[in-house]
Coordinates of C-alpha atoms (C1' of nucleotides) in Angstrom, one line a residue:
Chain A
X1 CA 15.5 -23.0 16.7
X2 CA 14.4 -20.4 18.3
X3 CA 11.0 -21.7 17.8
X4 CA 10.4 -20.7 22.0
X5 CA 9.4 -17.0 20.4
X6 CA 6.3 -18.9 18.9
X7 CA 4.8 -20.5 21.5
X8 CA 5.8 -17.4 23.9
X9 CA 3.6 -16.0 21.5
X10 CA 0.8 -18.3 22.4
X11 CA 0.8 -20.4 19.0
X12 CA 1.4 -24.0 18.2
X13 CA 4.6 -24.8 17.0
X14 CA 3.5 -26.0 13.7
X15 CA 6.1 -26.6 9.9
X16 CA 5.1 -23.6 8.2
X17 CA 5.6 -21.0 11.4
X18 CA 8.8 -22.5 12.3
X19 CA 10.4 -22.6 8.9
X20 CA 9.5 -19.2 8.2
X21 CA 11.2 -17.8 11.5
X22 CA 14.0 -19.4 10.4
X23 CA 13.3 -17.9 7.2
X24 CA 13.1 -14.3 8.4
X25 CA 16.5 -15.5 10.7
X26 CA 18.8 -16.7 8.3
X27 CA 18.4 -15.0 5.4
X28 CA 20.8 -12.7 4.1
X29 CA 18.0 -9.8 3.2
X30 CA 16.1 -8.7 6.5
X31 CA 13.2 -7.5 4.9
X32 CA 11.4 -9.7 3.0
X33 CA 8.1 -9.3 0.9
X34 CA 5.4 -12.1 2.0
X35 CA 6.0 -13.6 -2.4
X36 CA 9.5 -13.9 -1.4
X37 CA 9.4 -15.3 2.3
X38 CA 7.1 -18.0 -0.2
X39 CA 9.3 -18.1 -2.9
X40 CA 12.1 -20.0 -0.5
X41 CA 10.0 -21.9 0.4
X42 CA 8.7 -23.3 -2.8
X43 CA 12.6 -23.3 -3.6
X44 CA 13.4 -25.3 -1.0
X45 CA 11.0 -27.7 -2.2
X46 CA 8.6 -27.1 1.4
X47 CA 5.1 -27.8 1.0
X48 CA 3.4 -24.2 2.0
X49 CA 0.7 -22.4 0.7
X50 CA 1.0 -18.0 0.4
X51 CA -2.1 -17.9 2.0
X52 CA -0.3 -19.4 5.1
X53 CA 2.4 -17.2 4.8
X54 CA 0.6 -14.4 4.8
X55 CA -1.6 -15.8 8.4
X56 CA 0.9 -16.9 10.1
X57 CA 3.3 -13.9 8.7
X58 CA 0.6 -11.1 10.3
X59 CA 0.5 -13.8 13.7
X60 CA 4.3 -12.5 13.6
X61 CA 3.1 -9.3 13.6
X62 CA 0.8 -9.0 16.0
X63 CA 3.2 -11.6 18.6
X64 CA 5.8 -8.6 17.8
X65 CA 8.0 -11.4 16.6
X66 CA 8.4 -9.3 13.1
X67 CA 7.1 -6.1 12.2
X68 CA 5.5 -4.7 8.5
X69 CA 6.7 -2.0 6.8
X70 CA 4.5 -0.2 3.7
X71 CA 7.8 0.6 1.1
X72 CA 5.9 2.9 -1.9
X73 CA 6.4 -0.2 -4.4
X74 CA 2.6 -2.0 -3.3
X75 CA 3.8 -5.1 -1.5
X76 CA 4.6 -4.8 2.5
X77 CA 7.7 -6.4 3.5
X78 CA 8.5 -8.2 7.1
X79 CA 11.4 -8.4 9.2
X80 CA 12.1 -9.8 12.6
X81 CA 11.4 -6.8 15.0
X82 CA 14.8 -5.9 16.9
X83 CA 15.3 -4.7 20.3
X84 CA 16.4 -1.3 19.3
X85 CA 14.1 1.0 16.9
X86 CA 15.6 2.2 13.3
X87 CA 13.8 3.5 10.3
X88 CA 14.8 2.8 6.9
X89 CA 16.4 3.9 3.4
X90 CA 15.2 2.3 0.4
X91 CA 17.5 2.9 -2.4
X92 CA 15.6 3.5 -6.0
X93 CA 17.6 1.7 -8.0
X94 CA 18.2 -1.7 -6.4
X95 CA 16.1 -2.1 -4.6
X96 CA 18.0 -2.1 -1.1
X97 CA 17.2 -1.7 2.3
X98 CA 19.4 0.3 5.1
X99 CA 18.7 1.0 8.2
X100 CA 19.1 4.4 10.1
X101 CA 18.4 6.0 13.8
X102 CA 18.8 8.8 15.2
X103 CA 17.7 9.8 18.9
X104 CA 17.9 13.8 17.5
X105 CA 15.0 12.8 14.9
X106 CA 13.3 10.8 17.3
X107 CA 13.2 13.3 19.3
X108 CA 12.2 16.2 17.4
X109 CA 9.6 14.1 16.2
X110 CA 8.0 13.8 19.4
X111 CA 8.0 16.8 20.4
X112 CA 6.1 18.5 17.4
X113 CA 3.8 16.0 17.4
X114 CA 3.4 17.2 21.4
X115 CA 3.7 20.9 20.8
X116 CA 0.2 19.9 18.0
X117 CA -1.4 18.2 20.6
X118 CA -1.2 15.0 19.1
X119 CA 0.2 12.0 21.1
X120 CA 2.5 9.6 19.7
X121 CA 1.6 5.8 19.2
X122 CA 4.2 4.8 16.3
X123 CA 5.7 6.8 12.5
X124 CA 7.0 5.1 9.5
X125 CA 9.5 7.6 8.1
X126 CA 11.3 5.6 5.1
X127 CA 13.7 7.4 2.8
X128 CA 13.9 7.2 -1.4
X129 CA 17.3 7.4 -2.7
X130 CA 20.3 6.3 -4.1
X131 CA 22.5 4.3 -2.3
X132 CA 26.6 3.7 -2.8
X133 CA 26.7 1.1 -4.7
X134 CA 24.2 2.3 -6.8
X135 CA 25.9 6.1 -7.2
X136 CA 29.2 4.5 -7.3
X137 CA 27.9 2.0 -10.7
X138 CA 26.2 4.2 -12.9
X139 CA 24.9 8.1 -14.2
X140 CA 21.9 7.4 -14.4
Chain B
X1 CA -10.7 28.8 -12.0
X2 CA -6.9 27.6 -12.3
X3 CA -7.7 25.3 -15.2
X4 CA -4.1 26.8 -16.2
X5 CA -1.6 24.7 -14.5
X6 CA -3.7 21.7 -16.5
X7 CA -2.7 22.9 -19.8
X8 CA 0.7 23.7 -18.3
X9 CA 1.1 20.0 -17.8
X10 CA 0.1 20.2 -21.2
X11 CA -2.4 18.1 -21.0
X12 CA -6.0 18.8 -22.3
X13 CA -8.5 20.6 -20.2
X14 CA -11.9 18.6 -19.9
X15 CA -14.4 18.4 -17.9
X16 CA -13.0 15.9 -15.7
X17 CA -10.1 17.2 -15.4
X18 CA -11.7 20.2 -14.6
X19 CA -13.9 19.0 -12.0
X20 CA -11.0 16.6 -10.0
X21 CA -9.2 20.2 -9.7
X22 CA -11.5 21.8 -8.4
X23 CA -12.5 19.1 -5.5
X24 CA -9.0 19.4 -4.1
X25 CA -8.8 22.8 -4.0
X26 CA -11.8 23.2 -2.4
X27 CA -12.5 20.3 -0.2
X28 CA -12.2 21.2 3.7
X29 CA -10.3 17.7 4.0
X30 CA -7.3 18.5 2.1
X31 CA -5.9 14.5 1.6
X32 CA -8.9 12.2 -0.7
X33 CA -8.4 9.3 -1.6
X34 CA -9.6 7.9 -4.9
X35 CA -13.1 6.9 -4.1
X36 CA -13.4 10.0 -1.7
X37 CA -12.9 12.0 -5.1
X38 CA -15.2 9.5 -7.2
X39 CA -18.2 10.0 -4.4
X40 CA -17.8 13.8 -4.7
X41 CA -18.3 13.3 -8.4
X42 CA -21.2 11.2 -8.3
X43 CA -22.9 13.5 -5.5
X44 CA -22.1 16.4 -7.7
X45 CA -24.1 13.9 -10.4
X46 CA -21.1 14.1 -12.9
X47 CA -20.5 11.3 -15.0
X48 CA -17.4 9.9 -14.8
X49 CA -15.7 6.4 -13.8
X50 CA -13.8 6.1 -11.2
X51 CA -11.1 4.5 -14.0
X52 CA -11.3 8.3 -15.2
X53 CA -10.5 9.1 -11.2
X54 CA -7.4 7.8 -10.8
X55 CA -6.0 7.7 -13.8
X56 CA -6.6 11.7 -13.5
X57 CA -5.1 11.7 -10.4
X58 CA -1.5 10.1 -11.4
X59 CA -2.0 12.6 -14.1
X60 CA -1.4 15.1 -11.9
X61 CA 0.8 13.2 -9.8
X62 CA 3.4 13.2 -12.7
X63 CA 2.9 16.8 -13.8
X64 CA 3.6 17.7 -10.2
X65 CA 0.0 18.7 -9.2
X66 CA -1.0 16.8 -7.2
X67 CA 1.0 13.7 -3.9
X68 CA 0.5 10.5 -3.4
X69 CA 0.5 9.5 -0.6
X70 CA 0.5 6.0 1.2
X71 CA -1.0 6.0 4.1
X72 CA -1.4 2.4 6.2
X73 CA -5.0 1.6 5.7
X74 CA -3.9 0.4 2.2
X75 CA -5.1 3.0 0.3
X76 CA -3.0 5.9 -1.3
X77 CA -4.5 9.3 -0.3
X78 CA -3.5 12.6 -2.9
X79 CA -2.7 15.8 -1.8
X80 CA -2.8 19.2 -3.6
X81 CA 1.7 19.9 -3.7
X82 CA 1.8 22.8 -2.0
X83 CA 5.0 25.5 -2.2
X84 CA 6.6 23.8 1.0
X85 CA 7.5 21.0 1.8
X86 CA 5.2 19.1 5.3
X87 CA 5.2 16.1 6.0
X88 CA 2.2 14.5 8.0
X89 CA 0.6 12.9 11.4
X90 CA -2.3 10.8 11.2
X91 CA -4.9 10.2 13.8
X92 CA -5.9 6.2 13.9
X93 CA -9.2 7.2 15.7
X94 CA -10.9 9.8 13.6
X95 CA -9.0 9.9 10.7
X96 CA -8.0 13.5 11.0
X97 CA -5.0 14.4 8.6
X98 CA -2.4 17.0 10.3
X99 CA 0.9 18.3 8.5
X100 CA 4.2 19.2 10.0
X101 CA 7.5 20.8 9.1
X102 CA 10.3 20.7 11.2
X103 CA 13.6 21.8 10.1
X104 CA 15.9 20.4 12.5
X105 CA 14.0 16.9 11.2
X106 CA 14.5 17.6 7.5
X107 CA 18.1 18.8 7.7
X108 CA 19.0 15.8 10.1
X109 CA 17.8 13.6 8.4
X110 CA 19.8 14.2 4.8
X111 CA 22.7 14.2 6.8
X112 CA 22.2 10.9 8.2
X113 CA 21.4 9.8 5.2
X114 CA 24.4 11.4 3.7
X115 CA 26.6 9.8 6.1
X116 CA 25.3 6.5 4.9
X117 CA 26.6 7.2 1.7
X118 CA 22.7 7.6 0.1
X119 CA 21.9 10.3 -1.9
X120 CA 18.3 11.4 -0.7
X121 CA 15.8 11.9 -3.9
X122 CA 12.6 11.4 -1.3
X123 CA 11.0 10.2 1.8
X124 CA 7.9 9.5 3.5
X125 CA 7.7 10.9 7.6
X126 CA 4.3 9.2 8.9
X127 CA 3.5 9.3 12.4
X128 CA 0.9 7.7 13.8
X129 CA -1.6 8.4 17.1
X130 CA -4.3 10.4 18.8
X131 CA -5.3 14.3 17.8
X132 CA -5.9 16.3 20.7
X133 CA -10.0 15.7 20.0
X134 CA -9.7 12.5 20.0
X135 CA -7.7 12.7 23.0
X136 CA -10.3 14.1 25.2
X137 CA -13.1 12.8 23.4
X138 CA -12.0 9.2 25.1
X139 CA -10.6 7.1 27.4
X140 CA -9.7 4.8 24.2
Chain C
dC1 C1' -8.9 -36.9 20.6
dT2 C1' -9.8 -31.4 20.0
dA3 C1' -9.0 -27.4 19.3
dA4 C1' -5.5 -24.9 16.0
dT5 C1' -3.9 -24.8 12.0
dT6 C1' -2.9 -24.8 6.7
dG7 C1' -3.8 -25.9 1.5
dC8 C1' -6.1 -24.4 -1.8
dA9 C1' -8.8 -21.6 -4.0
dA10 C1' -12.3 -18.5 -4.5
dA11 C1' -12.9 -13.8 -3.3
dA12 C1' -11.2 -9.2 -2.0
dG13 C1' -9.7 -4.3 -2.2
dC14 C1' -6.8 -0.9 -4.7
dT15 C1' -5.9 0.3 -9.5
dT16 C1' -4.7 0.1 -14.1
dT17 C1' -5.6 -1.3 -19.2
dG18 C1' -8.0 -1.9 -23.2
dC19 C1' -11.1 -0.1 -27.1
dA20 C1' -14.6 2.1 -28.4
dG21 C1' -17.3 5.9 -28.6
dC22 C1' -16.7 11.0 -27.6
dG23 C1' -15.0 16.2 -27.3
dC24 C1' -11.4 19.3 -26.4
dA25 C1' -8.6 22.3 -29.6
Chain D
dT1 C1' -11.2 17.1 -38.3
dG2 C1' -8.2 14.1 -35.6
dC3 C1' -6.1 13.0 -31.3
dG4 C1' -6.9 13.2 -27.3
dC5 C1' -10.0 11.5 -23.4
dT6 C1' -13.4 8.9 -21.1
dG7 C1' -16.8 5.2 -19.5
dC8 C1' -16.8 1.1 -19.2
dA9 C1' -15.5 -3.5 -17.4
dA10 C1' -12.5 -6.9 -17.4
dA11 C1' -8.3 -7.5 -15.6
dG12 C1' -4.2 -7.3 -12.0
dC13 C1' -1.5 -7.2 -7.6
dT14 C1' -1.1 -7.8 -3.3
dT15 C1' -4.1 -9.0 0.5
dT16 C1' -7.8 -12.1 3.5
dT17 C1' -11.1 -15.8 4.2
dG18 C1' -14.5 -20.3 4.3
dC19 C1' -13.6 -24.4 4.1
dA20 C1' -12.7 -29.2 5.0
dA21 C1' -8.4 -32.1 5.8
dT22 C1' -4.4 -32.4 8.6
dT23 C1' -1.9 -31.6 12.8
dA24 C1' 0.6 -30.6 17.1
dG25 C1' 0.0 -30.5 21.9

DNA sequence: CTAATTGCAAAAGCTTTGCAGCGCA
DNA sequence: TGCGCTGCAAAGCTTTTGCAATTAG
């Protein structure tokens, strides 16, 4: 169990934190909302409050353990931070999230920003559309 | 006054709608939150409710008159839709919003998405950082 | 032991909505 | 005149927070 990252963040290794980390590690869906994490905990019959889920996820974010993304549907999603940066493709039909990373786009956006006298700190690049499965499935 | 666009959207030309459109057209700040639009109306001593501001902005969005953007600070901002597409640079220090559009980025992101079997419907590309004014101002 | 952490529930934003009255066409 | 629109206030949702009880180290 990778409770090490929790310690390294200067946080006590408590049951809620260990469970939430484990969920993020083991879920097949890599981008989870706080509510989804909470539901999984409830299904596991863990007695952990939604407030705690938010608190822990926010702490993990500060510690650089997870990333928070604001997709368009009003709630944030969290994913374990990976070694390499990437952006997202979100299927408007099934909600699936794909990841992409393109050197050219990354480099060019930085260049454009700098040309405008802008110092880049971060960016959010989300492409909305339909994934191949949904295209195949229907005409909608 | 460009009330024509309101009619063309199949909406009655009412005082709230005309005022809100005018505010969006005339404000020097081009990206306004519902609350900001509401404040301007209050300052103008217009008797228009915040609920109406939201309703009108949402209608304008459906009609393609304005675009809604979700920046990271929890509230949406609206801007008049322009002829040409563009993305945004947001200064984390002063909140200023700059616009950019780069052919190369646009083309490449579409290409990347298609390589992944994705049909692009829309995208949100926001760069967060510090604008030149804030860089000049301080060391923060 | 003692400070950090949690569950619970209340509260805080932002945004939407129901309804009775008002106003545009 | 009639239906659409509005103001108001209440409700909805996601997320945050206060506090007493609990727990990790």
